[in-house]
Coordinates of C-alpha atoms in Angstrom, one line a residue:
Chain A
M1 CA 132.3 -35.0 -79.3
A2 CA 135.9 -34.1 -79.9
L3 CA 137.9 -34.0 -76.7
Q4 CA 141.4 -32.6 -76.9
Q5 CA 144.2 -33.3 -75.4
Y6 CA 147.1 -31.7 -75.4
K7 CA 150.1 -33.9 -75.7
C8 CA 153.9 -33.4 -75.2
P9 CA 155.6 -33.9 -78.5
C10 CA 159.0 -34.7 -76.4
C11 CA 157.2 -37.0 -73.5
D12 CA 153.4 -37.8 -74.9
G13 CA 152.0 -36.3 -70.9
A14 CA 149.8 -34.1 -70.9
I15 CA 150.5 -30.0 -70.9
E16 CA 148.9 -27.2 -69.3
F17 CA 149.0 -23.4 -69.5
D18 CA 151.5 -22.3 -67.4
T19 CA 150.5 -18.9 -65.5
S20 CA 154.1 -18.0 -64.6
V21 CA 155.8 -18.2 -68.2
Q22 CA 152.3 -17.4 -69.6
K23 CA 153.0 -20.5 -72.2
M24 CA 152.3 -24.2 -72.6
K25 CA 154.5 -26.1 -70.0
C26 CA 154.9 -30.1 -69.8
P27 CA 154.6 -30.7 -66.0
Y28 CA 156.5 -33.8 -66.8
C29 CA 159.5 -32.7 -68.6
D30 CA 159.6 -29.3 -68.0
T31 CA 159.3 -28.2 -71.8
E32 CA 157.7 -25.2 -73.0
F33 CA 155.8 -24.2 -75.9
E34 CA 154.5 -21.4 -77.4
M35 CA 150.9 -20.7 -77.9
E36 CA 151.5 -20.7 -81.7
T37 CA 152.4 -23.8 -81.9
L38 CA 149.3 -25.3 -80.3
A39 CA 147.2 -22.6 -82.7
S40 CA 146.6 -25.9 -85.5
Y41 CA 144.7 -27.4 -83.0
D42 CA 141.9 -25.1 -83.4
E43 CA 141.8 -25.3 -86.9
D44 CA 138.7 -28.1 -87.2
L45 CA 136.9 -25.1 -84.9
K46 CA 136.5 -22.6 -88.0
N47 CA 133.7 -25.0 -89.3
E48 CA 130.2 -25.4 -88.4
Q49 CA 130.2 -28.7 -86.3
N50 CA 127.3 -30.5 -85.5
D51 CA 127.5 -31.8 -82.0
D52 CA 126.9 -35.6 -81.6
M53 CA 126.3 -36.7 -77.9
T54 CA 126.7 -39.8 -76.5
W55 CA 124.2 -40.9 -74.4
D56 CA 125.4 -43.4 -71.4
T57 CA 122.9 -44.8 -69.2
S58 CA 125.0 -46.2 -65.9
A59 CA 125.5 -49.8 -65.8
G60 CA 122.5 -51.4 -63.1
G61 CA 120.1 -48.4 -62.7
E62 CA 117.4 -47.0 -64.4
W63 CA 117.6 -43.2 -64.9
Q64 CA 114.2 -41.5 -64.3
E65 CA 112.5 -39.1 -67.0
G66 CA 114.3 -36.2 -67.3
E67 CA 117.4 -36.7 -65.2
T68 CA 119.5 -37.6 -68.1
D69 CA 119.0 -34.6 -69.6
G70 CA 121.8 -32.2 -70.0
L71 CA 124.4 -34.0 -69.1
R72 CA 126.7 -35.4 -71.1
V73 CA 129.4 -38.1 -71.2
Y74 CA 133.3 -38.2 -72.8
S75 CA 135.8 -40.9 -72.8
C76 CA 139.1 -39.7 -71.7
K77 CA 141.4 -40.5 -74.3
A78 CA 144.5 -41.1 -71.6
C79 CA 142.9 -43.8 -69.5
G80 CA 139.7 -44.5 -70.8
G81 CA 137.2 -43.2 -67.9
E82 CA 133.8 -41.4 -68.5
I83 CA 134.1 -38.0 -67.7
V84 CA 130.3 -36.5 -66.6
G85 CA 129.8 -32.6 -67.6
D86 CA 126.8 -30.8 -68.1
E87 CA 125.7 -28.4 -71.3
T88 CA 128.3 -25.8 -70.5
T89 CA 131.2 -27.6 -69.2
A90 CA 134.0 -26.8 -71.8
A91 CA 137.0 -27.7 -69.9
T92 CA 138.2 -29.7 -66.9
S93 CA 140.0 -32.3 -65.4
C94 CA 139.1 -36.1 -65.5
P95 CA 138.5 -37.5 -62.7
F96 CA 140.7 -40.8 -62.9
C97 CA 143.7 -39.6 -64.1
D98 CA 143.4 -36.0 -63.8
N99 CA 144.6 -35.2 -66.9
P100 CA 143.5 -32.0 -68.4
V101 CA 140.7 -32.1 -71.2
V102 CA 139.2 -29.6 -73.5
M103 CA 135.6 -30.2 -75.2
M104 CA 136.1 -28.4 -78.3
G105 CA 132.6 -28.7 -79.4
Q106 CA 132.2 -26.1 -77.6
F107 CA 133.9 -23.6 -79.1
A108 CA 132.7 -24.6 -82.7
G109 CA 131.6 -21.8 -84.7
D110 CA 129.7 -18.9 -83.2
L111 CA 130.5 -20.4 -79.6
K112 CA 134.3 -19.1 -80.1
P113 CA 135.2 -16.8 -77.9
D114 CA 136.7 -13.3 -79.1
C115 CA 139.5 -13.4 -76.5
V116 CA 140.7 -14.7 -73.1
I117 CA 142.3 -13.2 -70.5
P118 CA 145.0 -15.9 -69.1
F119 CA 145.5 -17.0 -65.7
K120 CA 148.3 -14.8 -64.4
L121 CA 148.4 -16.6 -60.9
D122 CA 148.5 -19.5 -60.4
K123 CA 146.8 -22.0 -57.1
K124 CA 149.2 -21.2 -54.7
A125 CA 149.2 -17.7 -54.9
A126 CA 145.1 -18.3 -54.6
I127 CA 145.7 -20.4 -51.6
E128 CA 147.9 -17.7 -49.5
A129 CA 145.3 -14.8 -50.5
L130 CA 142.7 -17.1 -49.5
K131 CA 144.9 -17.5 -46.2
K132 CA 145.3 -13.3 -46.2
H133 CA 141.6 -13.3 -46.5
Y134 CA 141.2 -14.3 -43.2
L135 CA 143.3 -12.6 -41.7
G136 CA 142.6 -9.6 -38.8
K137 CA 138.8 -11.1 -39.2
K138 CA 138.8 -10.9 -35.7
L139 CA 134.5 -11.7 -35.8
L140 CA 135.4 -14.6 -37.8
P141 CA 134.7 -18.7 -36.2
K142 CA 137.8 -20.1 -35.5
A143 CA 136.3 -23.4 -37.1
F144 CA 135.8 -21.9 -40.5
K145 CA 139.5 -21.4 -40.8
D146 CA 140.2 -25.3 -40.1
Q147 CA 137.5 -26.7 -41.6
N148 CA 137.9 -24.7 -45.7
H149 CA 139.0 -27.6 -47.8
I150 CA 141.2 -25.5 -49.6
E151 CA 142.8 -27.7 -51.8
E152 CA 139.6 -27.8 -53.9
I153 CA 140.1 -24.2 -55.0
K154 CA 139.4 -24.4 -58.7
G155 CA 140.7 -21.9 -61.3
V156 CA 137.9 -21.3 -63.8
Y157 CA 137.3 -19.4 -66.8
V158 CA 134.5 -17.8 -67.0
P159 CA 132.1 -16.9 -70.0
F160 CA 131.7 -13.0 -69.9
W161 CA 129.9 -10.8 -72.4
L162 CA 131.9 -7.2 -73.2
Y163 CA 129.3 -4.4 -74.5
D164 CA 130.3 -1.4 -76.1
A165 CA 127.9 1.5 -75.8
D166 CA 127.5 5.2 -76.8
A167 CA 125.6 6.7 -74.7
N168 CA 123.4 10.1 -75.6
A169 CA 122.4 11.9 -72.6
H170 CA 120.0 15.1 -72.0
I171 CA 119.5 15.7 -68.4
R172 CA 117.9 18.7 -66.4
Y173 CA 118.6 19.6 -63.1
K174 CA 117.2 22.5 -60.9
G175 CA 119.4 23.9 -58.7
T176 CA 119.3 26.6 -55.8
K177 CA 122.3 29.1 -54.7
V178 CA 121.5 30.3 -51.0
R179 CA 123.3 33.0 -49.1
A180 CA 122.9 34.8 -45.9
W181 CA 123.9 37.7 -44.0
S182 CA 122.5 39.6 -40.8
D183 CA 122.5 43.3 -40.0
S184 CA 121.7 44.1 -36.6
N185 CA 118.0 43.3 -36.8
Y186 CA 117.8 40.7 -39.2
R187 CA 119.0 37.5 -40.5
Y188 CA 118.7 37.1 -44.4
T189 CA 118.5 34.2 -47.0
E190 CA 118.6 34.9 -50.3
T191 CA 117.4 31.4 -52.2
S192 CA 118.4 31.9 -56.2
Y193 CA 116.5 29.4 -58.6
Y194 CA 118.4 27.7 -61.8
S195 CA 117.3 25.3 -64.3
I196 CA 120.1 23.5 -65.8
T197 CA 120.5 21.6 -68.8
R198 CA 123.7 19.0 -69.6
G199 CA 123.4 16.9 -72.8
G200 CA 126.1 15.4 -74.9
T201 CA 128.1 11.8 -75.6
I202 CA 129.8 9.4 -73.8
G203 CA 131.5 5.7 -74.7
F204 CA 132.1 3.2 -73.1
E205 CA 134.0 -0.1 -74.0
R206 CA 133.8 -3.5 -72.6
V207 CA 131.6 -3.5 -69.9
P208 CA 131.2 -7.0 -68.7
V209 CA 128.3 -9.1 -67.5
D210 CA 128.7 -12.9 -66.3
G211 CA 127.4 -15.0 -69.1
S212 CA 127.0 -18.5 -66.8
S213 CA 124.1 -18.4 -64.6
K214 CA 125.9 -21.1 -62.4
I215 CA 128.3 -18.3 -60.9
D216 CA 126.8 -15.5 -58.8
D217 CA 126.9 -12.4 -61.3
I218 CA 127.3 -10.0 -57.9
L219 CA 130.4 -12.2 -57.0
M220 CA 131.6 -11.6 -60.3
E221 CA 131.0 -8.1 -60.2
S222 CA 132.7 -7.8 -57.5
I223 CA 136.2 -8.9 -58.6
E224 CA 136.0 -6.3 -61.2
P225 CA 138.1 -4.8 -62.9
F226 CA 139.7 -7.1 -65.7
E227 CA 142.5 -5.6 -67.3
Y228 CA 141.8 -5.7 -71.2
S229 CA 145.1 -5.4 -72.0
G230 CA 145.9 -8.8 -71.2
A231 CA 143.4 -10.5 -73.1
V232 CA 144.9 -12.1 -76.1
D233 CA 143.4 -14.2 -79.3
F234 CA 141.7 -17.3 -78.2
Q235 CA 142.7 -20.3 -78.3
T236 CA 141.4 -23.8 -76.9
A237 CA 145.3 -24.3 -75.1
Y238 CA 145.1 -21.7 -72.5
L239 CA 142.2 -24.0 -70.9
A240 CA 144.0 -26.8 -70.9
G241 CA 144.8 -27.6 -66.7
F242 CA 141.7 -25.2 -65.9
F243 CA 137.7 -25.6 -65.8
A244 CA 136.0 -23.9 -68.0
D245 CA 132.2 -23.2 -69.4
K246 CA 130.6 -22.1 -71.9
Y247 CA 128.1 -19.5 -71.6
D248 CA 124.2 -20.3 -70.9
V249 CA 122.9 -16.6 -70.3
D250 CA 122.7 -15.2 -74.0
S251 CA 123.5 -11.5 -75.0
E252 CA 119.8 -10.0 -75.7
Q253 CA 119.5 -10.8 -71.7
S254 CA 123.4 -9.5 -70.5
I255 CA 122.7 -6.9 -72.4
V256 CA 120.2 -5.5 -69.7
R257 CA 122.9 -5.3 -66.9
A258 CA 125.0 -3.5 -68.7
N259 CA 122.7 -0.9 -69.7
E260 CA 122.0 -0.4 -66.3
R261 CA 125.2 -0.1 -65.7
I262 CA 126.2 2.4 -68.5
R263 CA 123.0 4.7 -67.6
T264 CA 124.0 5.1 -63.7
S265 CA 127.6 6.5 -65.0
T266 CA 126.5 8.5 -67.6
A267 CA 124.4 10.4 -64.9
D268 CA 126.9 10.4 -62.6
A269 CA 129.6 12.2 -65.6
F270 CA 127.0 14.4 -66.3
S271 CA 125.6 15.0 -62.6
S272 CA 129.9 15.8 -62.1
T273 CA 130.0 18.9 -64.1
V274 CA 126.9 20.8 -62.5
N275 CA 129.6 22.9 -59.8
G276 CA 128.6 25.7 -57.4
Y277 CA 125.2 25.3 -56.5
T278 CA 123.7 24.6 -52.8
T279 CA 121.7 22.0 -53.9
V280 CA 121.3 20.0 -57.1
A281 CA 118.3 17.8 -58.6
P282 CA 117.4 16.2 -61.4
V283 CA 114.2 16.7 -63.1
S284 CA 114.2 14.8 -66.1
T285 CA 116.6 12.3 -67.7
N286 CA 117.2 10.8 -70.8
I287 CA 119.9 8.7 -72.2
Q288 CA 119.8 7.0 -75.4
L289 CA 121.8 4.2 -75.9
Q290 CA 123.8 2.9 -79.1
N291 CA 125.0 -0.5 -78.1
G292 CA 127.9 -1.9 -80.4
K293 CA 128.5 -5.3 -81.4
A294 CA 128.7 -8.0 -78.0
K295 CA 132.3 -9.8 -77.4
Y296 CA 132.7 -12.8 -76.1
A297 CA 135.7 -13.7 -74.0
L298 CA 136.6 -15.7 -71.3
Y299 CA 138.1 -14.2 -68.3
P300 CA 140.2 -16.2 -65.2
V301 CA 138.3 -16.7 -61.9
W302 CA 139.6 -18.9 -58.4
L303 CA 136.8 -20.3 -57.2
L304 CA 136.4 -22.2 -53.5
T305 CA 132.5 -23.0 -52.7
T306 CA 132.7 -24.4 -48.7
S307 CA 129.4 -24.9 -46.8
W308 CA 129.5 -24.1 -42.9
N309 CA 126.7 -24.3 -40.3
G310 CA 124.3 -24.8 -43.4
E311 CA 125.1 -22.0 -45.3
K312 CA 126.9 -21.7 -48.7
Y313 CA 130.1 -19.4 -48.6
T314 CA 131.7 -18.8 -52.5
F315 CA 135.3 -16.9 -52.8
A316 CA 136.7 -15.8 -55.8
M317 CA 139.8 -14.5 -56.8
N318 CA 140.6 -12.5 -59.9
G319 CA 142.9 -14.9 -61.7
Q320 CA 144.7 -11.6 -63.3
T321 CA 145.3 -8.9 -61.0
G322 CA 144.4 -10.8 -57.5
K323 CA 141.4 -8.8 -55.9
F324 CA 139.9 -11.5 -53.6
V325 CA 136.5 -11.4 -52.2
G326 CA 134.2 -13.3 -50.2
D327 CA 131.6 -13.0 -47.0
L328 CA 132.7 -14.6 -44.4
P329 CA 129.9 -15.7 -41.4
L330 CA 129.9 -13.8 -37.9
D331 CA 130.5 -15.7 -35.0
K332 CA 128.1 -14.7 -32.9
A333 CA 129.3 -15.9 -30.0
A334 CA 132.9 -13.8 -30.2
Y335 CA 130.7 -10.7 -31.4
R336 CA 128.7 -10.6 -28.2
K337 CA 131.9 -11.1 -26.1
W338 CA 133.3 -8.2 -28.1
L339 CA 130.1 -5.8 -28.3
F340 CA 129.6 -6.3 -24.0
G341 CA 133.5 -6.8 -23.2
L342 CA 134.2 -3.4 -24.6
A343 CA 131.7 -1.9 -23.6
G344 CA 132.5 -2.8 -20.2
I345 CA 136.3 -1.9 -20.4
I346 CA 135.4 1.4 -22.3
S347 CA 132.2 2.5 -19.5
A348 CA 135.1 1.8 -16.4
A349 CA 137.8 3.6 -18.3
V350 CA 135.2 6.9 -18.4
F351 CA 133.9 6.2 -15.3
A352 CA 137.2 6.4 -14.0
I353 CA 138.6 9.5 -15.7
A354 CA 135.1 11.7 -15.1
T355 CA 135.9 10.7 -11.4
L356 CA 139.5 11.9 -11.7
F357 CA 138.0 15.4 -13.3
W358 CA 135.3 15.5 -10.3
F359 CA 137.9 15.4 -7.4
I360 CA 140.6 17.8 -9.0
Chain B
M1 CA 115.7 56.1 41.7
K2 CA 113.5 53.0 41.9
K3 CA 110.9 55.0 39.7
L4 CA 113.9 55.4 37.1
I5 CA 115.0 51.9 37.0
I6 CA 111.5 50.6 36.7
F7 CA 110.7 53.1 33.9
L8 CA 114.4 52.5 31.9
V9 CA 113.9 48.4 32.6
S10 CA 109.9 48.8 31.2
T11 CA 111.5 50.9 28.3
L12 CA 114.1 48.3 27.4
L13 CA 111.3 45.5 27.3
L14 CA 109.2 47.3 25.4
F15 CA 111.9 48.4 22.9
S16 CA 112.8 44.5 22.8
A17 CA 109.1 43.4 22.5
I18 CA 108.6 46.5 19.4
S19 CA 111.1 45.5 17.5
T20 CA 110.9 41.6 17.5
A21 CA 107.8 42.7 16.5
V22 CA 108.5 45.2 14.6
S23 CA 111.0 42.7 12.7
A24 CA 108.2 39.4 12.7
V25 CA 106.1 42.2 10.9
T26 CA 108.9 43.7 8.5
S27 CA 110.6 40.4 7.5
P28 CA 108.5 37.7 7.3
L29 CA 110.1 35.0 4.4
L30 CA 106.7 34.8 2.6
I31 CA 104.6 37.5 2.0
D32 CA 101.8 36.7 -0.3
G33 CA 100.7 39.4 -2.1
A34 CA 98.8 37.9 -4.9
D35 CA 97.1 35.5 -3.0
L36 CA 98.4 32.2 -4.4
L37 CA 98.4 30.0 -1.9
S38 CA 95.8 28.4 1.1
S39 CA 97.2 28.4 4.3
E40 CA 98.4 25.1 4.8
E41 CA 100.6 25.5 2.3
E42 CA 101.7 29.1 3.5
T43 CA 102.5 27.6 6.7
S44 CA 104.2 24.9 5.0
L45 CA 106.7 27.0 2.9
T46 CA 107.2 29.2 5.4
Q47 CA 108.3 25.9 7.8
S48 CA 111.1 25.1 5.1
L49 CA 112.4 29.0 4.7
E50 CA 113.1 29.0 8.5
Q51 CA 114.6 25.9 8.0
F52 CA 116.7 27.3 5.2
Q53 CA 117.6 30.7 7.1
A54 CA 119.1 28.6 10.1
A55 CA 121.1 25.8 7.9
Y56 CA 123.1 28.8 5.9
D57 CA 122.6 32.2 7.9
M58 CA 120.9 33.3 4.6
D59 CA 117.7 34.3 3.9
A60 CA 115.7 32.9 0.8
V61 CA 112.7 35.0 0.0
I62 CA 109.4 34.5 -1.6
I63 CA 107.9 37.4 -3.1
T64 CA 103.8 37.2 -4.8
V65 CA 102.3 40.7 -5.7
D66 CA 99.6 41.4 -7.8
S67 CA 101.4 44.1 -9.9
L68 CA 105.0 45.5 -10.2
E69 CA 103.8 49.3 -10.0
G70 CA 105.5 50.1 -13.0
L71 CA 108.7 49.1 -11.7
T72 CA 110.9 46.8 -13.2
P73 CA 111.0 43.1 -12.1
E74 CA 115.2 43.5 -11.3
Q75 CA 114.1 46.8 -9.6
Y76 CA 111.6 46.2 -7.4
G77 CA 113.7 42.8 -6.4
K78 CA 116.1 45.3 -5.0
A79 CA 113.8 47.3 -3.0
I80 CA 113.0 44.1 -1.3
Y81 CA 116.1 43.1 -0.8
D82 CA 117.1 47.3 0.3
G83 CA 114.1 48.5 2.0
W84 CA 111.9 45.2 3.5
G85 CA 115.0 44.4 6.5
Y86 CA 115.9 41.0 4.8
S87 CA 119.6 40.2 6.2
D88 CA 122.8 41.2 4.1
E89 CA 123.1 37.5 2.6
C90 CA 119.8 37.1 0.8
I91 CA 117.8 35.1 -2.3
V92 CA 114.7 36.9 -3.3
L93 CA 112.1 35.5 -5.6
L94 CA 109.6 37.7 -6.7
V95 CA 106.4 36.9 -8.7
S96 CA 104.3 39.2 -10.4
M97 CA 101.0 38.4 -11.8
E98 CA 100.2 41.5 -13.3
F99 CA 102.2 40.5 -16.9
H100 CA 103.2 37.1 -15.3
D101 CA 106.8 38.3 -14.2
V102 CA 109.0 36.1 -12.5
H103 CA 112.6 37.3 -11.3
I104 CA 115.0 35.9 -9.3
N105 CA 118.3 37.5 -7.7
S106 CA 120.9 36.8 -4.7
F107 CA 122.6 39.7 -2.6
G108 CA 125.6 39.4 -0.6
E109 CA 128.7 37.8 -1.2
V110 CA 128.1 34.2 -0.2
A111 CA 124.7 34.1 -1.9
Q112 CA 126.3 35.7 -5.3
A113 CA 128.5 33.1 -5.7
A114 CA 126.7 30.5 -5.1
L115 CA 124.3 31.4 -7.4
S116 CA 125.7 32.6 -10.7
E117 CA 123.2 34.5 -13.1
D118 CA 123.4 30.8 -15.0
T119 CA 122.2 29.0 -11.9
E120 CA 119.5 31.5 -11.1
D121 CA 118.6 31.5 -14.9
T122 CA 118.0 27.3 -14.4
I123 CA 116.3 27.5 -11.5
R124 CA 113.8 29.7 -12.7
E125 CA 113.5 27.2 -16.2
N126 CA 112.8 24.8 -13.2
I127 CA 109.9 26.5 -11.2
T128 CA 108.2 28.4 -14.9
P129 CA 106.0 25.2 -15.5
Y130 CA 104.6 24.9 -12.6
L131 CA 104.1 28.3 -12.4
S132 CA 102.4 28.1 -16.1
D133 CA 100.1 25.5 -14.8
G134 CA 99.3 27.2 -11.8
N135 CA 100.9 25.1 -8.8
Y136 CA 102.7 27.3 -7.5
A137 CA 103.3 25.4 -4.3
E138 CA 105.5 22.8 -6.1
A139 CA 106.9 26.1 -7.7
F140 CA 108.1 27.6 -4.5
E141 CA 109.6 24.0 -2.8
T142 CA 111.4 23.9 -5.9
Y143 CA 112.7 27.1 -5.8
I144 CA 113.5 26.4 -2.2
E145 CA 115.1 22.8 -3.1
D146 CA 117.2 24.2 -5.5
C147 CA 118.2 26.9 -3.7
T148 CA 119.3 24.8 -0.8
Y149 CA 121.4 22.4 -3.4
Y150 CA 123.5 25.2 -4.6
V151 CA 124.1 27.1 -1.9
D152 CA 124.9 23.5 0.5
G153 CA 126.9 22.8 -2.3
Y154 CA 128.9 26.3 -2.6
I155 CA 129.0 25.7 1.1
N156 CA 129.8 22.3 1.9
G157 CA 130.7 21.3 -1.7
F158 CA 128.8 19.7 -3.9
P159 CA 127.8 15.3 -3.8
F160 CA 129.7 13.4 -6.5
P161 CA 127.1 12.4 -8.6
F162 CA 127.7 8.9 -9.0
F163 CA 124.8 7.8 -10.8
T164 CA 124.8 10.3 -13.4
I165 CA 128.1 9.8 -13.8
L166 CA 127.7 5.7 -14.1
I167 CA 124.7 5.6 -16.5
T168 CA 126.7 8.7 -18.8
A169 CA 129.7 6.2 -18.9
L170 CA 127.7 2.9 -19.8
I171 CA 126.0 4.5 -22.4
V172 CA 129.3 6.1 -24.1
G173 CA 131.2 2.6 -23.7
F174 CA 128.4 1.0 -25.8
V175 CA 127.7 3.3 -28.5
I176 CA 132.1 3.5 -29.1
S177 CA 131.6 -0.5 -28.5
L178 CA 128.8 -0.6 -31.0
I179 CA 130.5 1.4 -33.5
V180 CA 134.2 -0.8 -33.3
T181 CA 132.3 -4.1 -33.9
G182 CA 130.1 -2.6 -36.5
I183 CA 133.2 -1.9 -38.3
M184 CA 134.4 -5.2 -37.6
R185 CA 131.3 -6.8 -38.9
A186 CA 131.3 -4.6 -42.0
Q187 CA 135.0 -6.3 -42.7
L188 CA 133.3 -9.9 -43.1
K189 CA 131.6 -8.1 -46.2
S190 CA 133.4 -8.1 -49.2
V191 CA 131.1 -9.1 -52.0
R192 CA 129.7 -6.1 -53.5
Q193 CA 127.5 -5.2 -56.6
Q194 CA 128.7 -2.5 -59.1
N195 CA 126.4 -0.5 -59.7
A196 CA 128.4 2.1 -62.1
A197 CA 130.6 1.4 -65.1
T198 CA 133.2 4.0 -64.5
T199 CA 136.0 1.9 -65.0
Y200 CA 134.6 1.1 -68.4
V201 CA 134.4 4.7 -70.1
K202 CA 136.3 5.4 -72.8
K203 CA 138.7 8.0 -72.5
G204 CA 138.3 11.1 -73.6
S205 CA 135.3 10.0 -75.1
M206 CA 132.9 12.3 -72.8
N207 CA 131.3 15.6 -74.9
V208 CA 129.1 17.6 -73.2
S209 CA 127.9 19.6 -76.5
E210 CA 125.0 20.9 -74.9
S211 CA 125.7 23.0 -70.9
R212 CA 123.0 25.8 -70.3
D213 CA 122.2 27.3 -66.5
L214 CA 119.4 29.7 -66.5
F215 CA 118.7 31.8 -63.7
L216 CA 115.3 31.6 -63.1
Y217 CA 114.2 33.8 -59.9
R218 CA 115.1 35.0 -56.4
N219 CA 113.8 34.7 -53.1
V220 CA 114.6 37.1 -50.1
T221 CA 113.7 35.8 -46.4
R222 CA 114.4 37.6 -43.4
V223 CA 114.1 36.6 -39.4
K224 CA 113.9 38.9 -37.0
I225 CA 116.7 38.4 -34.2
P226 CA 115.2 38.1 -31.0
K227 CA 116.5 40.6 -28.5
N228 CA 117.9 39.5 -25.4
N229 CA 115.0 39.9 -23.1
S230 CA 116.5 38.2 -20.0
S231 CA 119.8 40.6 -19.0
S232 CA 122.8 38.6 -18.5
G233 CA 126.1 40.6 -18.1
G234 CA 127.7 40.4 -15.4
S235 CA 130.1 43.4 -15.5
G236 CA 130.6 44.9 -12.1
G237 CA 128.5 46.1 -9.2
G238 CA 126.6 42.6 -8.1
N239 CA 125.0 40.7 -11.0
H240 CA 121.5 41.4 -12.1
G241 CA 119.5 38.4 -11.0
S242 CA 117.3 35.9 -14.0
S243 CA 113.8 37.2 -15.2
G244 CA 111.4 35.7 -17.6
K245 CA 107.4 35.1 -18.1
F246 CA 105.1 32.2 -17.4

């Protein structure tokens, strides 16, 4: 399989995509290059390419049946070291010489992404965001903050399917309007019942669904939205210096999730046009979707997985907007201390104030 | 002369004897006209009422009758105070079995100051369950205890409700603490599923082509406003007491 490493024409070093200038930059001689100059490297991708896999069993041991399934081994052009990836690895760095590599075959023919949103924020920004994420969380165990392998945070291009759809909705509701008044003898309540219908169309574009089974879908939904205005035509050069995976969940499977979200939004949008009623309840909801063609995109995400106390914790930062998410563990001892300590202080204060009022 | 002195002395003695007898007969603190109590209960309650009288210089009175003879409970209660020879400071509990009326009223400056109409309502509500169950002795004991509490509180000052305030403070403190720590816990979670696709709606693409609001039918219900039976007013001229059914 063809491995691509982008060499600097000036000093022959390996160049990477630099987030601050949004161009390719050589970290050794500081020269910057426009994306177009590297477009020629992608010429070959236009043709269907056959995967040729090199199987390598490691010296000195027998692999079990099935253990080697899915492993791919590549040879680093810079140092000759072995790079081991799986079926989806599309961009990584050589574990020996740290040079970035891109596996061209992963993007051949049909697999070529339609667009990519390049990284806008670099590793420093990601680390800062992680540190900020810890701030002010009083119930976070101190040891967790200290034991994080912050440097291992990785910039990953996550494969996404983007769906367009036109929704055709026809929803019926039952609604009531309630009026109340009273005279000297009776309290009156008047309830008027209505049958309400709303129908029409609403369009959606580029609803994203995570196309990688390795990366948690809910985590990816939490760092939305990605701004499509920042997307550019795909070029493999953008991947240099980062990690990337190609999709392993195809578009027919992912569309299910997209349609779920589209339906919910459609129902909400039409419900919001029903106004002026005391109560509204949907009676029948009929939503038909016409999906346009799905697009395949790579979106930038900074990822860090860490484990603590036997549990796995994953943090993600939107590489374009900087939105940072990640569930944190609870320090049970601190929680108990806070709960009872605070209860004690407030009880004492209430008691003191009540006593004061009593004796005044 | 000697005869005159003897006559005067004996008349004086006779008069004081009669008046003591009269006062003993016309102002007993417990009159069980409807025969709701056994004689042991009567003795015990009378003792408690006499202790109250001695302690606070006020008559707490319990009257049970078979019928109010056409009068309202308030009128009957006032008649008791006016004509049955009780002291100026007086609290009356009247129970009539004909229509199951119970009435409490206070007369005299100190008694009326110690027992407001709301307090009389409270005492009446405290004893009504016992009356409904037929535990008349318990009802009357509760009446005496409540009167003691409120009159003693008025005259000598209420005791500091240490226990009540402590429990309330603990509950309030715990609830607030739960809320605050709950918020701190929620801070730790930031991973949320996005159930909608609102940010991906094509701007201006929403077209409501069908919009119908059809009126179906109307329903009017009415509820009678209950007239206030236990009169509370408190406009000048003494309070009206607290009346109710059991």
